Tab-separated table of C-alpha atoms in Angstrom:
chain	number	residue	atom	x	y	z
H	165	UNK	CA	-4.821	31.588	-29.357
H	166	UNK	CA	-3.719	33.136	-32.446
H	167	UNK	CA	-3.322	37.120	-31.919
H	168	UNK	CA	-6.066	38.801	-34.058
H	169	UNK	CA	-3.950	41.409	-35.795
H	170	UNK	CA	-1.251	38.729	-36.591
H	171	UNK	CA	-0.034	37.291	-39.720
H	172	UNK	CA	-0.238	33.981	-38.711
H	173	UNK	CA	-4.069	34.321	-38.015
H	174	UNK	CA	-4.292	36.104	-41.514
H	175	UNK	CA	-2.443	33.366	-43.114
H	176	UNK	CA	-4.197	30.766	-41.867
H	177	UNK	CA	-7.936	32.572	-42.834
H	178	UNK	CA	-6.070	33.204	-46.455
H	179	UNK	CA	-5.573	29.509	-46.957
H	180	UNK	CA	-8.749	28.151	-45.585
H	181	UNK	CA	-10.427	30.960	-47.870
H	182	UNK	CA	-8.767	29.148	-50.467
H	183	UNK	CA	-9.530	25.827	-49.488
H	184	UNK	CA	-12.656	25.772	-48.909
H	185	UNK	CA	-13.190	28.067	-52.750
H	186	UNK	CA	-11.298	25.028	-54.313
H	187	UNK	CA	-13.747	22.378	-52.524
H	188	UNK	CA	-16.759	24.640	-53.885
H	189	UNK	CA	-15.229	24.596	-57.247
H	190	UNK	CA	-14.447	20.217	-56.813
H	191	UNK	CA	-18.222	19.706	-55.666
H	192	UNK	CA	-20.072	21.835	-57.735
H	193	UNK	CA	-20.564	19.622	-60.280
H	194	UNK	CA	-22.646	17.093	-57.608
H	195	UNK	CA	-24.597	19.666	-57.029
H	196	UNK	CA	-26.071	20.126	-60.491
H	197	UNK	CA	-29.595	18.441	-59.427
H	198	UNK	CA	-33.009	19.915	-58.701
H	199	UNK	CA	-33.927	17.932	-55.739
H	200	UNK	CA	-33.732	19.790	-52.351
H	201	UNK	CA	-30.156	17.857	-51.312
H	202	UNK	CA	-28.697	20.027	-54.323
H	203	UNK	CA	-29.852	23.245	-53.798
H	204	UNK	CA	-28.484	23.120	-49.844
H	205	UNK	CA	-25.520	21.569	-51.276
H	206	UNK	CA	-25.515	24.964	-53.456
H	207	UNK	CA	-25.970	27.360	-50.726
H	208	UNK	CA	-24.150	25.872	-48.304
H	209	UNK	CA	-21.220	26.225	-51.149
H	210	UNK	CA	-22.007	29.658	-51.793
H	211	UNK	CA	-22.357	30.993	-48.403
H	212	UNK	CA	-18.828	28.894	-46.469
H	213	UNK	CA	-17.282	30.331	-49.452
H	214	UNK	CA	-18.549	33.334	-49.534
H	215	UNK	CA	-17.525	33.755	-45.320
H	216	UNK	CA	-14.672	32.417	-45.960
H	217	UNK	CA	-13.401	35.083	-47.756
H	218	UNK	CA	-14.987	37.715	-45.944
H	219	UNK	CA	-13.138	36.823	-42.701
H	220	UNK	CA	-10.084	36.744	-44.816
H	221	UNK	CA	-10.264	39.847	-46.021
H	222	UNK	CA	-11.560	41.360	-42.677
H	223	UNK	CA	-8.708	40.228	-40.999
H	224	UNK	CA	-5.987	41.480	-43.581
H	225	UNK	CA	-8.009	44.922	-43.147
H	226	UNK	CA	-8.196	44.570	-39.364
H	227	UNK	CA	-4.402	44.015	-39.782
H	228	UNK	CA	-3.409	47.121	-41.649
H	229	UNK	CA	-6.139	49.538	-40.371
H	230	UNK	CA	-6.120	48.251	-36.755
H	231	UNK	CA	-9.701	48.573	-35.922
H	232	UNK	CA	-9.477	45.676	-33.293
H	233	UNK	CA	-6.258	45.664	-31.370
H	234	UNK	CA	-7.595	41.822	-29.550
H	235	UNK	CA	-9.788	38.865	-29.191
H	236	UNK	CA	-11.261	40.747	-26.191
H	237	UNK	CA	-11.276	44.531	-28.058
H	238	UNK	CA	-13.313	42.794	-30.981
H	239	UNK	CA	-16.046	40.735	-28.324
H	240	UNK	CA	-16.453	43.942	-26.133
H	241	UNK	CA	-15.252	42.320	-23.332
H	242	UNK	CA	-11.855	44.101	-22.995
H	243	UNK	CA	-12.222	46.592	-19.913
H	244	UNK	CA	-8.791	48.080	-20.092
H	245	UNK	CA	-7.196	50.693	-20.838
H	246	UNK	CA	-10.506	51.918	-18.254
H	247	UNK	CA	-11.570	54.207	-15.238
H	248	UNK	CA	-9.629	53.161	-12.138
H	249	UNK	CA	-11.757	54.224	-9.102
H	250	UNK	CA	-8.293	55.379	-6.683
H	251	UNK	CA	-8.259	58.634	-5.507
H	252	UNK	CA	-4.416	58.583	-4.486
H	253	UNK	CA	-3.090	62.145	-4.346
H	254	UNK	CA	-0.067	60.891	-7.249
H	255	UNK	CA	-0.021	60.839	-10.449
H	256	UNK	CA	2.347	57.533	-11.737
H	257	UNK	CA	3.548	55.968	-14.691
H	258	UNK	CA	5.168	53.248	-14.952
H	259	UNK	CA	7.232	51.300	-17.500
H	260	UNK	CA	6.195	47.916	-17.995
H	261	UNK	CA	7.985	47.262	-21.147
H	262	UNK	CA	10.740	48.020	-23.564
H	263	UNK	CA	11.849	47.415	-27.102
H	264	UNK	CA	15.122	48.291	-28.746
H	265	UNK	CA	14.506	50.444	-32.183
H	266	UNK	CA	16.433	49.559	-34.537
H	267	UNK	CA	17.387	52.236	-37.606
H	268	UNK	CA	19.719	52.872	-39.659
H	269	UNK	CA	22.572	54.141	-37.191
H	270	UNK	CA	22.007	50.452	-35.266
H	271	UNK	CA	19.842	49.362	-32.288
H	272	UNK	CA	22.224	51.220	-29.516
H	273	UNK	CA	20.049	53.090	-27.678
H	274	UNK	CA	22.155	56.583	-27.968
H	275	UNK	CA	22.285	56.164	-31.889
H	276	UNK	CA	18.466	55.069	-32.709
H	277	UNK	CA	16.654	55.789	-29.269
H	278	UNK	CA	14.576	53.314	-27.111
H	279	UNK	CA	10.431	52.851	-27.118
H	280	UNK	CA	9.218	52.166	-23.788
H	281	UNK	CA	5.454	51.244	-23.274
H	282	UNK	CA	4.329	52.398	-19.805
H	283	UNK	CA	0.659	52.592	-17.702
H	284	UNK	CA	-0.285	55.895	-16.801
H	285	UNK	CA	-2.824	57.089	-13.470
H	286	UNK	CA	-3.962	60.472	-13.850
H	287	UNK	CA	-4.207	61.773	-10.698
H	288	UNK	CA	-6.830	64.460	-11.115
H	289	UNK	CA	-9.550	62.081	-12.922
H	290	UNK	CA	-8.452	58.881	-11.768
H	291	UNK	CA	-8.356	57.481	-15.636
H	292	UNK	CA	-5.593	54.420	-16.693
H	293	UNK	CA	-4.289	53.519	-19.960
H	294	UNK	CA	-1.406	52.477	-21.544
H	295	UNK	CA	0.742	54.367	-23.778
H	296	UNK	CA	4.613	53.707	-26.174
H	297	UNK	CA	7.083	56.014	-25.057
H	298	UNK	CA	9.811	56.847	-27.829
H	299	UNK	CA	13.272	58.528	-26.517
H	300	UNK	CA	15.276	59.957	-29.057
H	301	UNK	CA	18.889	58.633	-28.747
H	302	UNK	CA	19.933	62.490	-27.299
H	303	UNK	CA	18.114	61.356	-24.742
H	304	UNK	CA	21.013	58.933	-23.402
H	305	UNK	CA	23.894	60.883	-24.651
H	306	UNK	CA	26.229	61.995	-22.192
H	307	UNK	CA	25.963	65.766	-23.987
H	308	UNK	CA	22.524	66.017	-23.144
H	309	UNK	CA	22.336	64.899	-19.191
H	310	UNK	CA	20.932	67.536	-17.927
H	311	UNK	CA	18.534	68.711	-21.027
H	312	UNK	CA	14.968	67.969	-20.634
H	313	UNK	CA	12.923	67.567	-23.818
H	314	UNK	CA	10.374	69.106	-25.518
H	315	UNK	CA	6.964	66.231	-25.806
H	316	UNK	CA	5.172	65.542	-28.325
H	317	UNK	CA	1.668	63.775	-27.660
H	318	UNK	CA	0.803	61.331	-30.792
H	319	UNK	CA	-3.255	59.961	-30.912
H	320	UNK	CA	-4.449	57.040	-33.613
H	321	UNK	CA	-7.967	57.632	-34.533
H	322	UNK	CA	-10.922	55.414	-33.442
H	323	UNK	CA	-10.720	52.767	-32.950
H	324	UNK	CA	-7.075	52.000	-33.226
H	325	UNK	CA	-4.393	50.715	-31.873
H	326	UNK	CA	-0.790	52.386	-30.356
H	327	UNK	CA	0.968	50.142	-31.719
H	328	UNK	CA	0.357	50.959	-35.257
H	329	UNK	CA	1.793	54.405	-34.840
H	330	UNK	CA	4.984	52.106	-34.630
H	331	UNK	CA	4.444	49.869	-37.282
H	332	UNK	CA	2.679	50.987	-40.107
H	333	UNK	CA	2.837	55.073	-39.415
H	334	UNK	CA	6.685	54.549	-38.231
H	335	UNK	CA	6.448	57.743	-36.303
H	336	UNK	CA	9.677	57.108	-34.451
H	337	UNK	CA	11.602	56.687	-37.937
H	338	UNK	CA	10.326	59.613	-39.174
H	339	UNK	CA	11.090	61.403	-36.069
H	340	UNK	CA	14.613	59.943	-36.295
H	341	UNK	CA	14.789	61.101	-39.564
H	342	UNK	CA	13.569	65.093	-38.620
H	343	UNK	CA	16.240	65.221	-35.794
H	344	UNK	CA	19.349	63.989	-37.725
H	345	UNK	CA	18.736	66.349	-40.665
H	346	UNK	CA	17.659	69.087	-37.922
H	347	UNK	CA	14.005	69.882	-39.004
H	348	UNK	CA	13.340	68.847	-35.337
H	349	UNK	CA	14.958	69.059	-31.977
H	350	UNK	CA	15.164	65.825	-30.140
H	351	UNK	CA	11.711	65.219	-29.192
H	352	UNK	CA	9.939	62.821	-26.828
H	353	UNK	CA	6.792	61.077	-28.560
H	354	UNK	CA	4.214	59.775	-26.448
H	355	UNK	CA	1.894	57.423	-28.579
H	356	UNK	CA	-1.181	56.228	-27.530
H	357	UNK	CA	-5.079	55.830	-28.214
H	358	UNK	CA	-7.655	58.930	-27.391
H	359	UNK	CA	-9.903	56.552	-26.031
H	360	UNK	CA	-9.419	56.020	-22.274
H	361	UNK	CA	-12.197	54.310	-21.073
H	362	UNK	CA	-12.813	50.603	-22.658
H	363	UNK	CA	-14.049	50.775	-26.297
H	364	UNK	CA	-16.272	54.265	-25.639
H	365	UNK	CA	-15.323	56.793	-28.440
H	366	UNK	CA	-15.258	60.165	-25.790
H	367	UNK	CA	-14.019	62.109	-28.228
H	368	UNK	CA	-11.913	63.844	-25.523
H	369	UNK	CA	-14.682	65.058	-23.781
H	370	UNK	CA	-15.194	66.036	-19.955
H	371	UNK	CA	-18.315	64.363	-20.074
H	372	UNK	CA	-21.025	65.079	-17.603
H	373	UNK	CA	-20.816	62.673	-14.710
H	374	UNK	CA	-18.274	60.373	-16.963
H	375	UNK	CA	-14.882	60.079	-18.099
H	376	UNK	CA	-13.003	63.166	-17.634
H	377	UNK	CA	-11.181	62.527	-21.278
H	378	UNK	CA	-9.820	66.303	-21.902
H	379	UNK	CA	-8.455	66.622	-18.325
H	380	UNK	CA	-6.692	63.480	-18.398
H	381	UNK	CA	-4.458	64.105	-21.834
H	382	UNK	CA	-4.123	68.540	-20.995
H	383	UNK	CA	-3.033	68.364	-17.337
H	384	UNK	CA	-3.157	64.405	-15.788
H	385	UNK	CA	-0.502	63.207	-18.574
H	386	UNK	CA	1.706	65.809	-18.834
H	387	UNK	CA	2.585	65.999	-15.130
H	388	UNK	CA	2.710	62.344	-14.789
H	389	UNK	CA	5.014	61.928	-18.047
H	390	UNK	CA	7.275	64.582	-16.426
H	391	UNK	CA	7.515	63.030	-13.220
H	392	UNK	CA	8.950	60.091	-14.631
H	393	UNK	CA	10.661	61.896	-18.012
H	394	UNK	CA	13.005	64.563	-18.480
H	395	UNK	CA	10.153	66.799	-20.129
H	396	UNK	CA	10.279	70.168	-20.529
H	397	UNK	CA	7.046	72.057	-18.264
H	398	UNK	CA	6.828	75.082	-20.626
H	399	UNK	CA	3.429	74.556	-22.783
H	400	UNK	CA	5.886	75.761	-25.618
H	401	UNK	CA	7.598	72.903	-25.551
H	402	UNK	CA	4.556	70.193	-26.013
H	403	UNK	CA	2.489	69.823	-28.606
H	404	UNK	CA	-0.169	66.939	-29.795
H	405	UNK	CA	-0.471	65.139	-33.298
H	406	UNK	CA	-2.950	63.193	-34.262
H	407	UNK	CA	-5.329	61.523	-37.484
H	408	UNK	CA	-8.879	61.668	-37.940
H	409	UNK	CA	-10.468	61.803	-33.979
H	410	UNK	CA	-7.215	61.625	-32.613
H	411	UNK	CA	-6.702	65.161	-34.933
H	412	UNK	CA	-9.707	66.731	-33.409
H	413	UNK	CA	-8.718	66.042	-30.101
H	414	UNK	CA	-5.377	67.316	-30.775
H	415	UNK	CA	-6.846	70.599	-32.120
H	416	UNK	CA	-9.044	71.030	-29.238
H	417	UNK	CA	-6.408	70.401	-26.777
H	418	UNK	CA	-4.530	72.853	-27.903
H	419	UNK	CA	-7.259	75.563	-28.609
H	420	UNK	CA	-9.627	74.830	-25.143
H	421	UNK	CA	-6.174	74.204	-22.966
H	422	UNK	CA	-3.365	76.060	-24.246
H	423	UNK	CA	-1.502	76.412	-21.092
H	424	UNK	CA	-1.258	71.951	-22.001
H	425	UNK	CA	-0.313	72.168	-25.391
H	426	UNK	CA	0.961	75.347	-27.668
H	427	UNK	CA	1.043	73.082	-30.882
H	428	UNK	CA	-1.294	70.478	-32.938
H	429	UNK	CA	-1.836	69.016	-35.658
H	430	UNK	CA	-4.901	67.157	-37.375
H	431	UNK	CA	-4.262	64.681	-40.189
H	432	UNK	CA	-7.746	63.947	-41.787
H	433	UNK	CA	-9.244	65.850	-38.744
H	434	UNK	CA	-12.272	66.622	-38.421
H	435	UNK	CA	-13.807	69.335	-36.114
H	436	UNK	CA	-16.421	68.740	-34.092
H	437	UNK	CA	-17.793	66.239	-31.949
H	438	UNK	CA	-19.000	63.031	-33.486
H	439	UNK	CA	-22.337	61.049	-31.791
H	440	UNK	CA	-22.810	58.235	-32.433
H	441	UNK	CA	-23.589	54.673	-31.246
H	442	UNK	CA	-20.058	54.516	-30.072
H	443	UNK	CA	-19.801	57.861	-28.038
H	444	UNK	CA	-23.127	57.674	-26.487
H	445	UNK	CA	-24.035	61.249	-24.840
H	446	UNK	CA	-21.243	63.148	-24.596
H	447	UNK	CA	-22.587	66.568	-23.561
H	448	UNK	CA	-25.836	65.791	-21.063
H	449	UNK	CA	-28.416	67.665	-22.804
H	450	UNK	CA	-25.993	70.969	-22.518
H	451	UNK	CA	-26.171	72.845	-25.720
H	452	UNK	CA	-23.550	74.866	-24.559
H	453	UNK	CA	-20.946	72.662	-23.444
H	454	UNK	CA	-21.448	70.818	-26.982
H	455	UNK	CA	-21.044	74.448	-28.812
H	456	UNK	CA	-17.736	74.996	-26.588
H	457	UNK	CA	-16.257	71.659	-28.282
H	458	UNK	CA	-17.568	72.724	-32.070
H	459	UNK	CA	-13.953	73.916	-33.307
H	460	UNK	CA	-15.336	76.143	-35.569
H	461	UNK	CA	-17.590	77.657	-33.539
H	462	UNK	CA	-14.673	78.692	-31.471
H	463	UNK	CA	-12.428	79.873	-33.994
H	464	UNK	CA	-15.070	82.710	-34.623
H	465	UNK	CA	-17.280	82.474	-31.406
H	466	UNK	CA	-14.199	83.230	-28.367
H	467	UNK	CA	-10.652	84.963	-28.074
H	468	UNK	CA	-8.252	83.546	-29.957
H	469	UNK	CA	-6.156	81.440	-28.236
H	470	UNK	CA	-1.881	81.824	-28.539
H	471	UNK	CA	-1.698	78.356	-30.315
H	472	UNK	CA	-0.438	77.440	-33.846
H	473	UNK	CA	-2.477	74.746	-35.711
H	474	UNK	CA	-1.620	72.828	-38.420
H	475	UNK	CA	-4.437	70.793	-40.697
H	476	UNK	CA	-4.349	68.555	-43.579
H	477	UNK	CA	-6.583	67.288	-46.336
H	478	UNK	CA	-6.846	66.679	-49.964
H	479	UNK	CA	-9.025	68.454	-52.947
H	480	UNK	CA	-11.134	64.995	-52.485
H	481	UNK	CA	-11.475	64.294	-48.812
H	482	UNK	CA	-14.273	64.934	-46.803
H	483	UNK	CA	-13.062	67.303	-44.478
H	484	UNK	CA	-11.884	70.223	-47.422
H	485	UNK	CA	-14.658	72.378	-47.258
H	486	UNK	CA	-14.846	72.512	-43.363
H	487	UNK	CA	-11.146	72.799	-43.100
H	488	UNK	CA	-11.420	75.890	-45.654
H	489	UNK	CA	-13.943	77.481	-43.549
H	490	UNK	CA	-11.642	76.948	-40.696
H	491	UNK	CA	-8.886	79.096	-42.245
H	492	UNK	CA	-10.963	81.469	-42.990
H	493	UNK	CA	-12.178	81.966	-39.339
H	494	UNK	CA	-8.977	82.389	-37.470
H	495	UNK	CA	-7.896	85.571	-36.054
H	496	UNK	CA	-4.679	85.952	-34.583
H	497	UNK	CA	-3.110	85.308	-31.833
H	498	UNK	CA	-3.720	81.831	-33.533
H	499	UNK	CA	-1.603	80.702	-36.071
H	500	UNK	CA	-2.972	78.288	-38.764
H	501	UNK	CA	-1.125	76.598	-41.791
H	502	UNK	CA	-2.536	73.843	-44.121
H	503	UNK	CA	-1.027	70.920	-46.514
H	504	UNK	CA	-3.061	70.067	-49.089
H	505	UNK	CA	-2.517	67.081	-51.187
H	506	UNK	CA	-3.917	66.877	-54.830
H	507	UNK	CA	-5.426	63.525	-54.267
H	508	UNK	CA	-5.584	61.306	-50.613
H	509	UNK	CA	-7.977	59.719	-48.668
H	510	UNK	CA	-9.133	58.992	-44.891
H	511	UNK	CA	-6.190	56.290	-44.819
H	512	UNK	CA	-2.956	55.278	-43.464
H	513	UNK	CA	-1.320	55.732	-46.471
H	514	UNK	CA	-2.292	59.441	-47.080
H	515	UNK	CA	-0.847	60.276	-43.471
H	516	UNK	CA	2.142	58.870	-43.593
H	517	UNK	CA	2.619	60.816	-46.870
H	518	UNK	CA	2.184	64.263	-44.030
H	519	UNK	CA	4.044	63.171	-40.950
H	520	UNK	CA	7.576	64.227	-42.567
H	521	UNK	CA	6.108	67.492	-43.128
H	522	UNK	CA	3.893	67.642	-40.184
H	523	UNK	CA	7.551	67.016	-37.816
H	524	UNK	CA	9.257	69.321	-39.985
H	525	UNK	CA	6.289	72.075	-39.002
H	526	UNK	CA	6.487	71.063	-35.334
H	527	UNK	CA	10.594	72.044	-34.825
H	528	UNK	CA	9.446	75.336	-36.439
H	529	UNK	CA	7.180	75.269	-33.403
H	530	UNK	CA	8.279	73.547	-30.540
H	531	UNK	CA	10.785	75.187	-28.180
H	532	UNK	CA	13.291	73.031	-26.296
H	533	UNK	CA	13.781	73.484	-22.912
H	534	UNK	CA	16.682	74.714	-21.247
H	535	UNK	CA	19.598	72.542	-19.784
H	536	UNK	CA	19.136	72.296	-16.080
């Protein structure tokens, strides 16, 4: 079967589309009656062409946006990444693929890095999901043996797919990029989805008698990733990046668990909690636990937390007024900085116009670790 964020599959619906507007516009004409046989003739036209083209275009959007990473992800049928009922005292990950990156400098691992995807078990919350590891090339140098790295957690939004932080958002090229013109120390990205449990949205939630999301990315991850990495352990040296949900969980990671993560970012973020048909009931009923997740709430609600925070928006994007009121709420020991763009939207194409900067903020805030 033809892979549904493929070009092949898009191809194919493109030329069918095409078809089957070119037999509409061939049999029209033998339509033209007003007997019953003409007007089905008519809608039946209409409406193949009219799906036709829809499923064309739904797949080409599919494609780039990455709403539906499979057959399976699209039917609801796909039960994995999902909760793995194994109470084993270990945390594990392990690597169940690679892929060569190629760049500029070549596809040798110590000039352009490696990108490993690997299936991590949280230990804590027994959660499972898969994740693409990228290692800078310092990471196989001879010079840097015995340096662990500093981490840097990457989320997609809902839905969406890892793999697209590759492709389209070209986070390890970028990252490249920041390293060899030293805006950022050679950095381990971890890139993954902030859903862990099937298709639920859990907007990184410990929810009541459900998926322990927060718990899994602020303490199961990072000790499993360094069990298996040369990661640095200092909070200072991880940090969390992410767009839309994926920047809201990164936020709250970093502001509800800073002894996980001393650093995030939120591209298009948004901040708080959303509910709807795809979350279900995140809190239980408890008012409070829901106003402990409200971002805002906490910026001028509890201490300050020792983080540094940067968000992004545009003059015409949804999230500028609530992103204004959250600069104006933060009290130090937080740190918060902003970029602004004159004009972008809730895309792909607006946030891979503020990862360069984004990295470049991140090696003003991530420390690396010392050589062992």
């Amino acid at each position: 079967m033809l892979s549904l964020t493929g070009f092949p599959l898009q191809i194919v619906a493109s030329v069918v589309a095409i078809l089957v507007f070119g037999a509409t516009m061939w049999l029209w004409p033998r339509f033209g009656g007003k007997g019953w046989k003409s007007w089905t003739g008519r809608i039946g036209a209409f409406l193949a062409t009219q799906i036709a083209v829809l499923v064309a275009m739904g797949l080409i959007a599919n494609g780039y946006f990455g709403f539906y990473s499979s057959w399976s992800d699209l039917l609801g049928t796909d039960g994995k990444p999902g909760t793995v009922v194994d109470h084993t005292p270990n945390a594990s990950v392990a690597v169940t693929g690679e892929q060569k990156f190629y760049s500029a400098q070549g596809s040798d691992r110590e000039r352009s890095g490696l990108i490993q995807q690997v299936a991590v078990k949280g230990a804590s919350t027994g959660l499972s999901t898969e994740a693409f590891v990228y290692l800078p090339p310092q990471y196989f140098q001879p010079d840097y043996a015995q340096q662990r790295f500093p981490m840097a957690l990457v989320l997609t939004g809902y839905p969406g797919t890892p793999e697209k932080l590759i492709s389209l958002m070209q986070y390890p090229a970028s990252t490249l990029t920041a390293i060899e013109q030293k805006k950022l120390p050679p950095t381990v990205l971890v890139m993954m989805r902030p859903t862990v449990v099937g298709n639920r949205d859990t907007e990184c939630v410990d929810v009541p008698g459900g998926p322990q999301a927060e718990t899994f990315f602020t303490t199961d991850l990072p000790k499993a990733l360094a069990t298996t990495y040369r990661l640095g352990t200092d909070p200072a040296s991880r940090a969390v990046i992410g767009n839309s949900t994926g920047g809201y969980c990164a936020l709250k990671f970093a502001m509800r668990k800073p002894d996980a993560y001393r650093a995030a970012v939120a591209l298009s973020g948004y901040y708080s909690a959303a509910h709807d048909e795809t979350t279900g009931d995140l809190f239980g009923g408890n008012d409070q636990l829901k106003q402990q997740n409200d971002l805002l709430w906490r910026l001028k609600n509890q201490p300050a937390a020792p983080v540094s925070l940067l968000l992004t928006t545009s003059y015409d994007e949804n999230n500028y007024a609530d992103t204004q009121a959250m600069v104006g709420a933060f009290k130090a020991p937080t740190k918060v900085s902003t970029i602004t763009l004159d004009t972008g939207g809730h895309n792909f194409h607006t946030w891979t116009r503020e990862i360069p900067p984004a990295l470049e903020w991140l090696g003003q805030h991530l420390t690396m670790p010392k050589a062992t």
